[in-house]
Each structure stands twice: as structure tokens, then as C-alpha cells.
PDB file of C-alpha atoms and ligand atoms in Angstrom:
ATOM      1  CA  UNK A   1     157.962 222.535 185.791  1.00  0.00           C
ATOM      2  CA  UNK A   2     154.600 222.844 184.154  1.00  0.00           C
ATOM      3  CA  UNK A   3     152.491 220.190 182.530  1.00  0.00           C
ATOM      4  CA  UNK A   4     150.407 221.771 179.792  1.00  0.00           C
ATOM      5  CA  UNK A   5     150.362 223.580 176.485  1.00  0.00           C
ATOM      6  CA  UNK A   6     153.261 226.070 176.323  1.00  0.00           C
ATOM      7  CA  UNK A   7     151.252 228.877 174.660  1.00  0.00           C
ATOM      8  CA  UNK A   8     148.697 228.783 177.448  1.00  0.00           C
ATOM      9  CA  UNK A   9     151.239 228.491 180.257  1.00  0.00           C
ATOM     10  CA  UNK A  10     153.433 231.257 178.877  1.00  0.00           C
ATOM     11  CA  UNK A  11     150.383 233.543 178.547  1.00  0.00           C
ATOM     12  CA  UNK A  12     150.059 233.364 182.359  1.00  0.00           C
ATOM     13  CA  UNK A  13     153.765 234.099 183.020  1.00  0.00           C
ATOM     14  CA  UNK A  14     154.839 237.690 183.792  1.00  0.00           C
ATOM     15  CA  UNK A  15     156.036 239.776 180.787  1.00  0.00           C
ATOM     16  CA  UNK A  16     159.818 240.319 180.467  1.00  0.00           C
ATOM     17  CA  UNK A  17     160.718 237.777 183.149  1.00  0.00           C
ATOM     18  CA  UNK A  18     163.069 235.422 181.345  1.00  0.00           C
ATOM     19  CA  UNK A  19     166.829 235.886 180.464  1.00  0.00           C
ATOM     20  CA  UNK A  20     167.458 232.900 178.194  1.00  0.00           C
ATOM     21  CA  UNK A  21     165.187 230.590 176.229  1.00  0.00           C
ATOM     22  CA  UNK A  22     166.708 227.345 174.906  1.00  0.00           C
ATOM     23  CA  UNK A  23     164.321 225.057 173.154  1.00  0.00           C
ATOM     24  CA  UNK A  24     163.895 222.418 170.562  1.00  0.00           C
ATOM     25  CA  UNK A  25     160.259 222.256 169.348  1.00  0.00           C
ATOM     26  CA  UNK A  26     158.756 219.301 167.515  1.00  0.00           C
ATOM     27  CA  UNK A  27     160.167 219.477 164.010  1.00  0.00           C
ATOM     28  CA  UNK A  28     156.997 218.270 162.198  1.00  0.00           C
ATOM     29  CA  UNK A  29     158.911 215.215 160.786  1.00  0.00           C
ATOM     30  CA  UNK A  30     156.711 212.497 162.303  1.00  0.00           C
ATOM     31  CA  UNK A  31     158.655 211.611 165.409  1.00  0.00           C
ATOM     32  CA  UNK A  32     156.772 209.307 167.826  1.00  0.00           C
ATOM     33  CA  UNK A  33     156.074 211.450 170.953  1.00  0.00           C
ATOM     34  CA  UNK A  34     153.750 210.220 173.661  1.00  0.00           C
ATOM     35  CA  UNK A  35     150.962 212.820 173.381  1.00  0.00           C
ATOM     36  CA  UNK A  36     151.918 215.216 170.585  1.00  0.00           C
ATOM     37  CA  UNK A  37     151.301 214.220 166.975  1.00  0.00           C
ATOM     38  CA  UNK A  38     154.415 215.425 165.048  1.00  0.00           C
ATOM     39  CA  UNK A  39     152.823 215.628 161.576  1.00  0.00           C
ATOM     40  CA  UNK A  40     150.677 218.618 160.642  1.00  0.00           C
ATOM     41  CA  UNK A  41     149.957 220.502 157.456  1.00  0.00           C
ATOM     42  CA  UNK A  42     152.963 222.774 156.948  1.00  0.00           C
ATOM     43  CA  UNK A  43     150.991 226.070 157.126  1.00  0.00           C
ATOM     44  CA  UNK A  44     149.263 224.954 160.319  1.00  0.00           C
ATOM     45  CA  UNK A  45     152.659 224.062 161.880  1.00  0.00           C
ATOM     46  CA  UNK A  46     154.185 227.372 160.881  1.00  0.00           C
ATOM     47  CA  UNK A  47     151.198 229.388 162.256  1.00  0.00           C
ATOM     48  CA  UNK A  48     151.415 227.457 165.510  1.00  0.00           C
ATOM     49  CA  UNK A  49     155.164 228.071 165.786  1.00  0.00           C
ATOM     50  CA  UNK A  50     154.657 231.808 165.198  1.00  0.00           C
ATOM     51  CA  UNK A  51     152.128 231.772 168.064  1.00  0.00           C
ATOM     52  CA  UNK A  52     154.670 229.976 170.282  1.00  0.00           C
ATOM     53  CA  UNK A  53     157.383 232.484 169.315  1.00  0.00           C
ATOM     54  CA  UNK A  54     155.022 235.409 170.040  1.00  0.00           C
ATOM     55  CA  UNK A  55     154.439 233.936 173.531  1.00  0.00           C
ATOM     56  CA  UNK A  56     158.211 233.544 174.022  1.00  0.00           C
ATOM     57  CA  UNK A  57     158.898 237.141 172.940  1.00  0.00           C
ATOM     58  CA  UNK A  58     156.341 238.390 175.453  1.00  0.00           C
ATOM     59  CA  UNK A  59     158.115 236.729 178.428  1.00  0.00           C
ATOM     60  CA  UNK A  60     161.667 237.646 177.223  1.00  0.00           C
ATOM     61  CA  UNK A  61     163.413 240.600 178.872  1.00  0.00           C
ATOM     62  CA  UNK A  62     164.420 243.185 176.251  1.00  0.00           C
ATOM     63  CA  UNK A  63     168.128 241.936 176.333  1.00  0.00           C
ATOM     64  CA  UNK A  64     167.222 238.252 176.472  1.00  0.00           C
ATOM     65  CA  UNK A  65     168.412 235.518 174.094  1.00  0.00           C
ATOM     66  CA  UNK A  66     166.264 232.893 172.384  1.00  0.00           C
ATOM     67  CA  UNK A  67     168.185 229.853 171.142  1.00  0.00           C
ATOM     68  CA  UNK A  68     165.974 227.899 168.766  1.00  0.00           C
ATOM     69  CA  UNK A  69     167.263 224.397 167.914  1.00  0.00           C
ATOM     70  CA  UNK A  70     165.599 223.044 164.827  1.00  0.00           C
ATOM     71  CA  UNK A  71     166.257 221.052 161.634  1.00  0.00           C
ATOM     72  CA  UNK A  72     164.415 219.858 158.593  1.00  0.00           C
ATOM     73  CA  UNK A  73     164.342 216.411 157.096  1.00  0.00           C
ATOM     74  CA  UNK A  74     165.564 215.202 153.713  1.00  0.00           C
ATOM     75  CA  UNK A  75     162.033 215.471 152.355  1.00  0.00           C
ATOM     76  CA  UNK A  76     161.182 218.748 154.171  1.00  0.00           C
ATOM     77  CA  UNK A  77     164.524 220.628 153.978  1.00  0.00           C
ATOM     78  CA  UNK A  78     162.936 224.137 153.742  1.00  0.00           C
ATOM     79  CA  UNK A  79     160.945 223.994 156.987  1.00  0.00           C
ATOM     80  CA  UNK A  80     163.468 225.608 159.401  1.00  0.00           C
ATOM     81  CA  UNK A  81     164.158 228.414 156.885  1.00  0.00           C
ATOM     82  CA  UNK A  82     160.435 229.003 156.196  1.00  0.00           C
ATOM     83  CA  UNK A  83     159.970 229.329 159.950  1.00  0.00           C
ATOM     84  CA  UNK A  84     162.898 231.699 160.262  1.00  0.00           C
ATOM     85  CA  UNK A  85     161.422 234.006 157.623  1.00  0.00           C
ATOM     86  CA  UNK A  86     158.033 233.881 159.419  1.00  0.00           C
ATOM     87  CA  UNK A  87     159.834 234.968 162.658  1.00  0.00           C
ATOM     88  CA  UNK A  88     161.475 237.975 161.053  1.00  0.00           C
ATOM     89  CA  UNK A  89     158.853 240.501 162.232  1.00  0.00           C
ATOM     90  CA  UNK A  90     159.456 239.365 165.821  1.00  0.00           C
ATOM     91  CA  UNK A  91     163.224 238.850 166.138  1.00  0.00           C
ATOM     92  CA  UNK A  92     166.696 239.708 164.770  1.00  0.00           C
ATOM     93  CA  UNK A  93     168.804 236.693 163.835  1.00  0.00           C
ATOM     94  CA  UNK A  94     171.829 237.647 165.908  1.00  0.00           C
ATOM     95  CA  UNK A  95     173.814 234.406 165.279  1.00  0.00           C
ATOM     96  CA  UNK A  96     173.264 231.226 163.371  1.00  0.00           C
ATOM     97  CA  UNK A  97     175.069 228.443 165.128  1.00  0.00           C
ATOM     98  CA  UNK A  98     175.506 225.015 163.482  1.00  0.00           C
ATOM     99  CA  UNK A  99     175.287 222.088 165.959  1.00  0.00           C
ATOM    100  CA  UNK A 100     177.554 219.393 164.596  1.00  0.00           C
ATOM    101  CA  UNK A 101     176.642 215.959 165.912  1.00  0.00           C
ATOM    102  CA  UNK A 102     179.194 213.992 164.004  1.00  0.00           C
ATOM    103  CA  UNK A 103     182.154 214.969 161.834  1.00  0.00           C
ATOM    104  CA  UNK A 104     184.714 213.167 159.750  1.00  0.00           C
ATOM    105  CA  UNK A 105     188.160 214.630 159.673  1.00  0.00           C
ATOM    106  CA  UNK A 106     190.276 212.820 157.113  1.00  0.00           C
ATOM    107  CA  UNK A 107     189.507 209.143 157.589  1.00  0.00           C
ATOM    108  CA  UNK A 108     188.486 209.523 161.199  1.00  0.00           C
ATOM    109  CA  UNK A 109     184.880 210.012 162.512  1.00  0.00           C
ATOM    110  CA  UNK A 110     183.625 211.266 165.851  1.00  0.00           C
ATOM    111  CA  UNK A 111     180.092 211.525 167.187  1.00  0.00           C
ATOM    112  CA  UNK A 112     176.745 209.939 166.403  1.00  0.00           C
ATOM    113  CA  UNK A 113     173.956 210.520 163.882  1.00  0.00           C
ATOM    114  CA  UNK A 114     170.879 208.669 162.550  1.00  0.00           C
ATOM    115  CA  UNK A 115     171.878 207.050 159.280  1.00  0.00           C
ATOM    116  CA  UNK A 116     169.727 207.536 156.194  1.00  0.00           C
ATOM    117  CA  UNK A 117     169.319 204.817 153.604  1.00  0.00           C
ATOM    118  CA  UNK A 118     169.265 206.733 150.308  1.00  0.00           C
ATOM    119  CA  UNK A 119     171.024 207.133 147.018  1.00  0.00           C
ATOM    120  CA  UNK A 120     170.182 210.855 146.829  1.00  0.00           C
ATOM    121  CA  UNK A 121     170.416 212.285 150.385  1.00  0.00           C
ATOM    122  CA  UNK A 122     173.457 212.545 152.620  1.00  0.00           C
ATOM    123  CA  UNK A 123     173.254 211.656 156.349  1.00  0.00           C
ATOM    124  CA  UNK A 124     172.144 214.699 158.301  1.00  0.00           C
ATOM    125  CA  UNK A 125     174.969 215.270 160.760  1.00  0.00           C
ATOM    126  CA  UNK A 126     174.062 218.826 161.883  1.00  0.00           C
ATOM    127  CA  UNK A 127     171.132 220.912 163.139  1.00  0.00           C
ATOM    128  CA  UNK A 128     170.531 224.686 163.457  1.00  0.00           C
ATOM    129  CA  UNK A 129     170.596 226.764 166.569  1.00  0.00           C
ATOM    130  CA  UNK A 130     169.093 230.127 165.623  1.00  0.00           C
ATOM    131  CA  UNK A 131     170.117 232.796 168.170  1.00  0.00           C
ATOM    132  CA  UNK A 132     167.204 235.249 168.096  1.00  0.00           C
ATOM    133  CA  UNK A 133     167.051 238.525 169.985  1.00  0.00           C
ATOM    134  CA  UNK A 134     164.797 241.560 170.063  1.00  0.00           C
ATOM    135  CA  UNK A 135     167.439 244.055 168.921  1.00  0.00           C
ATOM    136  CA  UNK A 136     170.312 242.131 167.452  1.00  0.00           C
ATOM    137  CA  UNK A 137     172.561 244.000 169.915  1.00  0.00           C
ATOM    138  CA  UNK A 138     172.538 241.744 172.962  1.00  0.00           C
ATOM    139  CA  UNK A 139     176.119 241.550 174.365  1.00  0.00           C
ATOM    140  CA  UNK A 140     177.414 238.015 174.796  1.00  0.00           C
ATOM    141  CA  UNK A 141     180.208 236.408 176.852  1.00  0.00           C
ATOM    142  CA  UNK A 142     181.929 234.850 173.862  1.00  0.00           C
ATOM    143  CA  UNK A 143     184.972 233.655 175.836  1.00  0.00           C
ATOM    144  CA  UNK A 144     182.769 231.753 178.299  1.00  0.00           C
ATOM    145  CA  UNK A 145     182.533 229.101 175.580  1.00  0.00           C
ATOM    146  CA  UNK A 146     185.945 230.008 174.139  1.00  0.00           C
ATOM    147  CA  UNK A 147     188.825 227.698 173.157  1.00  0.00           C
ATOM    148  CA  UNK A 148     192.545 228.012 173.756  1.00  0.00           C
ATOM    149  CA  UNK A 149     194.648 229.485 170.914  1.00  0.00           C
ATOM    150  CA  UNK A 150     196.290 226.847 168.767  1.00  0.00           C
ATOM    151  CA  UNK A 151     199.120 229.278 167.995  1.00  0.00           C
ATOM    152  CA  UNK A 152     200.123 230.701 171.369  1.00  0.00           C
ATOM    153  CA  UNK A 153     202.037 233.584 169.766  1.00  0.00           C
ATOM    154  CA  UNK A 154     198.567 235.130 168.991  1.00  0.00           C
ATOM    155  CA  UNK A 155     198.214 235.913 172.754  1.00  0.00           C
ATOM    156  CA  UNK A 156     201.118 238.432 172.942  1.00  0.00           C
ATOM    157  CA  UNK A 157     201.000 239.500 169.308  1.00  0.00           C
ATOM    158  CA  UNK A 158     197.366 240.569 169.532  1.00  0.00           C
ATOM    159  CA  UNK A 159     197.330 241.614 173.233  1.00  0.00           C
ATOM    160  CA  UNK A 160     194.831 239.050 174.462  1.00  0.00           C
ATOM    161  CA  UNK A 161     194.224 239.010 178.213  1.00  0.00           C
ATOM    162  CA  UNK A 162     194.024 235.223 178.287  1.00  0.00           C
ATOM    163  CA  UNK A 163     194.636 232.056 176.242  1.00  0.00           C
ATOM    164  CA  UNK A 164     191.103 231.918 174.853  1.00  0.00           C
ATOM    165  CA  UNK A 165     189.582 232.770 171.538  1.00  0.00           C
ATOM    166  CA  UNK A 166     185.945 232.870 170.366  1.00  0.00           C
ATOM    167  CA  UNK A 167     184.848 229.351 169.427  1.00  0.00           C
ATOM    168  CA  UNK A 168     182.914 230.557 166.393  1.00  0.00           C
ATOM    169  CA  UNK A 169     179.513 229.394 165.213  1.00  0.00           C
ATOM    170  CA  UNK A 170     180.161 225.677 164.531  1.00  0.00           C
ATOM    171  CA  UNK A 171     179.695 223.734 167.735  1.00  0.00           C
ATOM    172  CA  UNK A 172     180.612 220.046 167.880  1.00  0.00           C
ATOM    173  CA  UNK A 173     178.484 218.548 170.609  1.00  0.00           C
ATOM    174  CA  UNK A 174     178.201 214.808 170.369  1.00  0.00           C
ATOM    175  CA  UNK A 175     175.528 212.644 171.985  1.00  0.00           C
ATOM    176  CA  UNK A 176     176.768 210.250 174.583  1.00  0.00           C
ATOM    177  CA  UNK A 177     176.998 206.683 173.307  1.00  0.00           C
ATOM    178  CA  UNK A 178     173.826 204.771 174.338  1.00  0.00           C
ATOM    179  CA  UNK A 179     172.925 201.194 173.838  1.00  0.00           C
ATOM    180  CA  UNK A 180     169.105 201.182 174.254  1.00  0.00           C
ATOM    181  CA  UNK A 181     166.204 203.636 174.297  1.00  0.00           C
ATOM    182  CA  UNK A 182     165.901 203.658 178.071  1.00  0.00           C
ATOM    183  CA  UNK A 183     169.183 205.516 178.216  1.00  0.00           C
ATOM    184  CA  UNK A 184     167.461 208.287 176.218  1.00  0.00           C
ATOM    185  CA  UNK A 185     164.439 208.118 178.587  1.00  0.00           C
ATOM    186  CA  UNK A 186     162.230 206.620 175.807  1.00  0.00           C
ATOM    187  CA  UNK A 187     161.994 210.083 174.294  1.00  0.00           C
ATOM    188  CA  UNK A 188     162.601 210.331 170.520  1.00  0.00           C
ATOM    189  CA  UNK A 189     164.232 213.819 170.340  1.00  0.00           C
ATOM    190  CA  UNK A 190     166.521 214.896 173.187  1.00  0.00           C
ATOM    191  CA  UNK A 191     169.536 217.134 172.879  1.00  0.00           C
ATOM    192  CA  UNK A 192     172.801 216.729 174.898  1.00  0.00           C
ATOM    193  CA  UNK A 193     172.958 218.741 178.146  1.00  0.00           C
ATOM    194  CA  UNK A 194     176.057 220.530 176.826  1.00  0.00           C
ATOM    195  CA  UNK A 195     173.948 222.281 174.161  1.00  0.00           C
ATOM    196  CA  UNK A 196     171.763 224.357 176.509  1.00  0.00           C
ATOM    197  CA  UNK A 197     174.730 224.784 178.854  1.00  0.00           C
ATOM    198  CA  UNK A 198     176.775 226.433 176.148  1.00  0.00           C
ATOM    199  CA  UNK A 199     173.806 228.690 175.108  1.00  0.00           C
ATOM    200  CA  UNK A 200     173.293 229.828 178.727  1.00  0.00           C
ATOM    201  CA  UNK A 201     177.022 230.467 179.199  1.00  0.00           C
ATOM    202  CA  UNK A 202     177.226 232.430 175.964  1.00  0.00           C
ATOM    203  CA  UNK A 203     174.337 234.645 177.018  1.00  0.00           C
ATOM    204  CA  UNK A 204     176.521 235.299 180.067  1.00  0.00           C
ATOM    205  CA  UNK A 205     174.052 236.650 182.641  1.00  0.00           C
ATOM    206  CA  UNK A 206     174.665 235.708 186.315  1.00  0.00           C
ATOM    207  CA  UNK A 207     171.957 233.414 187.800  1.00  0.00           C
ATOM    208  CA  UNK A 208     169.693 233.686 184.753  1.00  0.00           C
ATOM    209  CA  UNK A 209     166.063 232.634 184.492  1.00  0.00           C
ATOM    210  CA  UNK A 210     166.020 229.982 181.776  1.00  0.00           C
ATOM    211  CA  UNK A 211     162.880 228.863 179.972  1.00  0.00           C
ATOM    212  CA  UNK A 212     162.330 225.758 177.824  1.00  0.00           C
ATOM    213  CA  UNK A 213     158.681 225.719 176.585  1.00  0.00           C
ATOM    214  CA  UNK A 214     159.184 222.278 175.043  1.00  0.00           C
ATOM    215  CA  UNK A 215     161.255 220.797 177.869  1.00  0.00           C
ATOM    216  CA  UNK A 216     160.773 217.062 177.008  1.00  0.00           C
ATOM    217  CA  UNK A 217     163.014 215.152 179.497  1.00  0.00           C
ATOM    218  CA  UNK A 218     164.156 218.398 181.122  1.00  0.00           C
ATOM    219  CA  UNK A 219     167.622 218.684 179.568  1.00  0.00           C
ATOM    220  CA  UNK A 220     167.528 222.488 179.633  1.00  0.00           C
ATOM    221  CA  UNK A 221     166.512 222.453 183.307  1.00  0.00           C
ATOM    222  CA  UNK A 222     169.563 220.274 184.187  1.00  0.00           C
ATOM    223  CA  UNK A 223     171.680 222.782 182.202  1.00  0.00           C
ATOM    224  CA  UNK A 224     170.167 225.789 184.054  1.00  0.00           C
ATOM    225  CA  UNK A 225     170.944 224.112 187.381  1.00  0.00           C
ATOM    226  CA  UNK A 226     174.505 223.293 186.369  1.00  0.00           C
ATOM    227  CA  UNK A 227     175.111 226.911 185.242  1.00  0.00           C
ATOM    228  CA  UNK A 228     173.674 228.446 188.441  1.00  0.00           C
ATOM    229  CA  UNK A 229     170.378 229.533 186.918  1.00  0.00           C
ATOM    230  CA  UNK A 230     166.721 228.938 187.584  1.00  0.00           C
ATOM    231  CA  UNK A 231     164.994 226.710 185.068  1.00  0.00           C
ATOM    232  CA  UNK A 232     161.335 226.793 183.966  1.00  0.00           C
ATOM    233  CA  UNK A 233     160.076 223.983 181.757  1.00  0.00           C
ATOM    234  CA  UNK A 234     156.790 223.143 180.114  1.00  0.00           C
ATOM    235  CA  UNK A 235     155.672 219.975 178.360  1.00  0.00           C
ATOM    236  CA  UNK A 236     152.376 218.637 177.068  1.00  0.00           C
ATOM    237  CA  UNK A 237     153.154 215.032 178.087  1.00  0.00           C
ATOM    238  CA  UNK A 238     152.767 214.102 181.776  1.00  0.00           C
ATOM    239  CA  UNK A 239     155.211 211.224 181.322  1.00  0.00           C
ATOM    240  CA  UNK A 240     157.964 213.477 180.109  1.00  0.00           C
ATOM    241  CA  UNK A 241     157.324 215.918 182.985  1.00  0.00           C
ATOM    242  CA  UNK A 242     157.700 212.998 185.449  1.00  0.00           C
ATOM    243  CA  UNK A 243     160.959 211.976 183.757  1.00  0.00           C
ATOM    244  CA  UNK A 244     162.293 215.509 183.839  1.00  0.00           C
ATOM    245  CA  UNK A 245     161.496 215.728 187.573  1.00  0.00           C
ATOM    246  CA  UNK A 246     163.358 212.428 188.214  1.00  0.00           C
ATOM    247  CA  UNK A 247     166.373 213.503 186.137  1.00  0.00           C
ATOM    248  CA  UNK A 248     166.607 216.842 187.900  1.00  0.00           C
ATOM    249  CA  UNK A 249     166.393 215.203 191.333  1.00  0.00           C
ATOM    250  CA  UNK A 250     169.075 212.656 190.311  1.00  0.00           C
ATOM    251  CA  UNK A 251     171.377 215.361 188.981  1.00  0.00           C
ATOM    252  CA  UNK A 252     170.957 217.477 192.132  1.00  0.00           C
ATOM    253  CA  UNK A 253     171.738 214.365 194.307  1.00  0.00           C
ATOM    254  CA  UNK A 254     174.812 213.602 192.277  1.00  0.00           C
ATOM    255  CA  UNK A 255     175.994 217.247 192.504  1.00  0.00           C
ATOM    256  CA  UNK A 256     175.533 217.220 196.318  1.00  0.00           C
ATOM    257  CA  UNK A 257     177.447 213.916 196.579  1.00  0.00           C
ATOM    258  CA  UNK A 258     180.280 215.271 194.372  1.00  0.00           C
ATOM    259  CA  UNK A 259     180.519 218.426 196.551  1.00  0.00           C
ATOM    260  CA  UNK A 260     180.870 216.194 199.650  1.00  0.00           C
TER     261      UNK A 260
HETATM  262  C1  SAM B   1     162.021 217.900 170.550  1.00  0.00           C
HETATM  263  S1  SAM B   1     161.150 217.506 172.050  1.00  0.00           S
HETATM  264  C2  SAM B   1     162.155 218.356 173.261  1.00  0.00           C
HETATM  265  C3  SAM B   1     163.253 217.476 173.868  1.00  0.00           C
HETATM  266  C4  SAM B   1     164.092 218.176 174.927  1.00  0.00           C
HETATM  267  N1  SAM B   1     164.963 219.167 174.336  1.00  0.00           N
HETATM  268  C5  SAM B   1     164.895 217.138 175.678  1.00  0.00           C
HETATM  269  O1  SAM B   1     166.168 217.182 175.616  1.00  0.00           O
HETATM  270  O2  SAM B   1     164.367 216.221 176.255  1.00  0.00           O
HETATM  271  C6  SAM B   1     159.718 218.465 171.970  1.00  0.00           C
HETATM  272  C7  SAM B   1     158.778 218.297 173.105  1.00  0.00           C
HETATM  273  O3  SAM B   1     157.678 219.226 172.906  1.00  0.00           O
HETATM  274  C8  SAM B   1     156.563 218.674 173.598  1.00  0.00           C
HETATM  275  N2  SAM B   1     155.350 219.440 173.127  1.00  0.00           N
HETATM  276  C9  SAM B   1     154.693 219.294 171.968  1.00  0.00           C
HETATM  277  N3  SAM B   1     153.687 220.254 171.888  1.00  0.00           N
HETATM  278  C10 SAM B   1     153.700 220.938 173.048  1.00  0.00           C
HETATM  279  C11 SAM B   1     152.984 222.039 173.570  1.00  0.00           C
HETATM  280  N4  SAM B   1     151.960 222.594 172.885  1.00  0.00           N
HETATM  281  N5  SAM B   1     153.313 222.604 174.764  1.00  0.00           N
HETATM  282  C12 SAM B   1     154.344 222.052 175.424  1.00  0.00           C
HETATM  283  N6  SAM B   1     155.100 221.009 175.024  1.00  0.00           N
HETATM  284  C13 SAM B   1     154.797 220.473 173.847  1.00  0.00           C
HETATM  285  C14 SAM B   1     156.569 217.193 173.228  1.00  0.00           C
HETATM  286  O4  SAM B   1     155.861 216.456 174.181  1.00  0.00           O
HETATM  287  C15 SAM B   1     158.116 216.928 173.277  1.00  0.00           C
HETATM  288  O5  SAM B   1     158.524 216.410 174.522  1.00  0.00           O
END
């Protein structure tokens, strides 16, 4: 874990040393972080994110995956797409995954989201996960996040080796139900640990080196641990680094206890 600015820290890391990057940068939508001010002029934000992505590209192995979780807001809906266009000279967009936080099926609803009071905007129930690679040809282990066939006759009819099909690019990953901010470590923008776990699994490399340049409370590091990888995390805020350290120690202790 590193406390500091990710562009500076990454510039001191060896080139081509990382297998998977999973990260969620500040979205420039005015969230209340401890140190970072999440409201810049749009051009300044985009230039900064291109500098971050250039640093990420330098440390990625040629066959690495970069999973970029981002969203816009109702008043700045273009931002993630503007960024994606700016990243085009650096990366191929190999997959565009939609992270669904909450969904209604018929009259039933599952998952959580932040409600919006508005007569013109819908609640935002999803975010993007842009899967960026250097070549667009990085092989993935699709079945490592696969789902069983609904119609089991597919298995013999189509000669599948196992009862698993590709999950597709819509991932329903709900937040755990929490009742106060302390359960989210007083951080305004965490993602569920299952999100980086699925990205790491999908990339499919054994014992991967996993980087999160905006690690916040260290969720990606917990995921790297759980998936048998080695996590590297960077954050500007010393309080978040301390929380990430505590979370990781707690998770390791729980894993040891569970293993007996
Ligand atoms: C969206 S949050 C990441 C949350 C993380 N995914 C989690 O689950 O806890 C973005 C983080 O980026 C950090 N940050 C902002 N600017 C940074 C910089 N230049 N270098 C490193 N971290 C930075 C903020 O302190 C914040 O914790």
C-alpha cells in the first residue's frame, strides 16, 4: 500500500509489472472525499485522467487488463464517454460491462441505489466497467465468472464440457445492506468486493499482480487476496490508507480463522 499521488507512485514502479488493474477514480461529481476535491473544470479532469491512464499503461504487461469503473451524473452524463474517447490512442475497448446495482424484474426489486429527486432524471442504477487492453486480443477465462445453463439440454446439444455459460456483459452486483456510514468506512464511493473479484477472475491469470491506483478503503486489495493474487494500492488520503490496512488485516484474520 502506498500513500501518495498515483501518477507519481506509478512512475516509480517497474514497467510491465502488473497483470490486472481494477479501479474506480473520482468521478468529478462533487463527492466529499477527505483530501481530494472532486470538482474540477472538465478539461482539467480529463487531462489528469489521461495522465493517470498513461501511467497505468506503462506498468501494465502487454497482455494485462485494465477494468475502469466510472459513471457520470444526471447533469454530467457525457463525462465517462468523453474520457473513453480521450483514452482511445492508449487502449482498445475490449469489453464494456454494465455494473447493475439494482434491478426491478416485474414488480420485484433487488439491490440498492442512491435515489434522485427529479421530474426529469431516472434513478441511476448502473455504472460502467470499461475493460481496456493494449491489443483488444487478451484471452479471458469467461467461465470463471460463468453461470449454469437454464436449459440443461444446451450442454449435450452444443457439446459443452460443463454446466456453465458465459455470464455476458451485464453484471448484477448489489451493495450489502448497511445502516450507517461507518459500515462503509466513512468513504463516499466504495464498490462491493465482488466487483474486483469478478474482474480478476475474468482476466484469469494465476497469482496475478493486481493494481488499484485509487484504492480508497482497499476493496481491490481484499479481492486480490481472496483470488490468490498480490495487491498494490495507492491513495492520496492517509486515513483511507489506514482503513485499507485495517480491512486487509481483518479479512486475513477471518480467512485464517475460517481455514482452522
Ligand atoms: C472512488 S474512490 C475509490 C474507492 C475504492 N474503490 C473503494 O472501494 O474503497 C477514489 C479514491 O481516489 C483517491 N484519490 C484521489 N486522487 C488521487 C490521486 N492523485 N492519487 C491517489 N489516490 C487519489 C481518493 O482519496 C479516493 O479514496
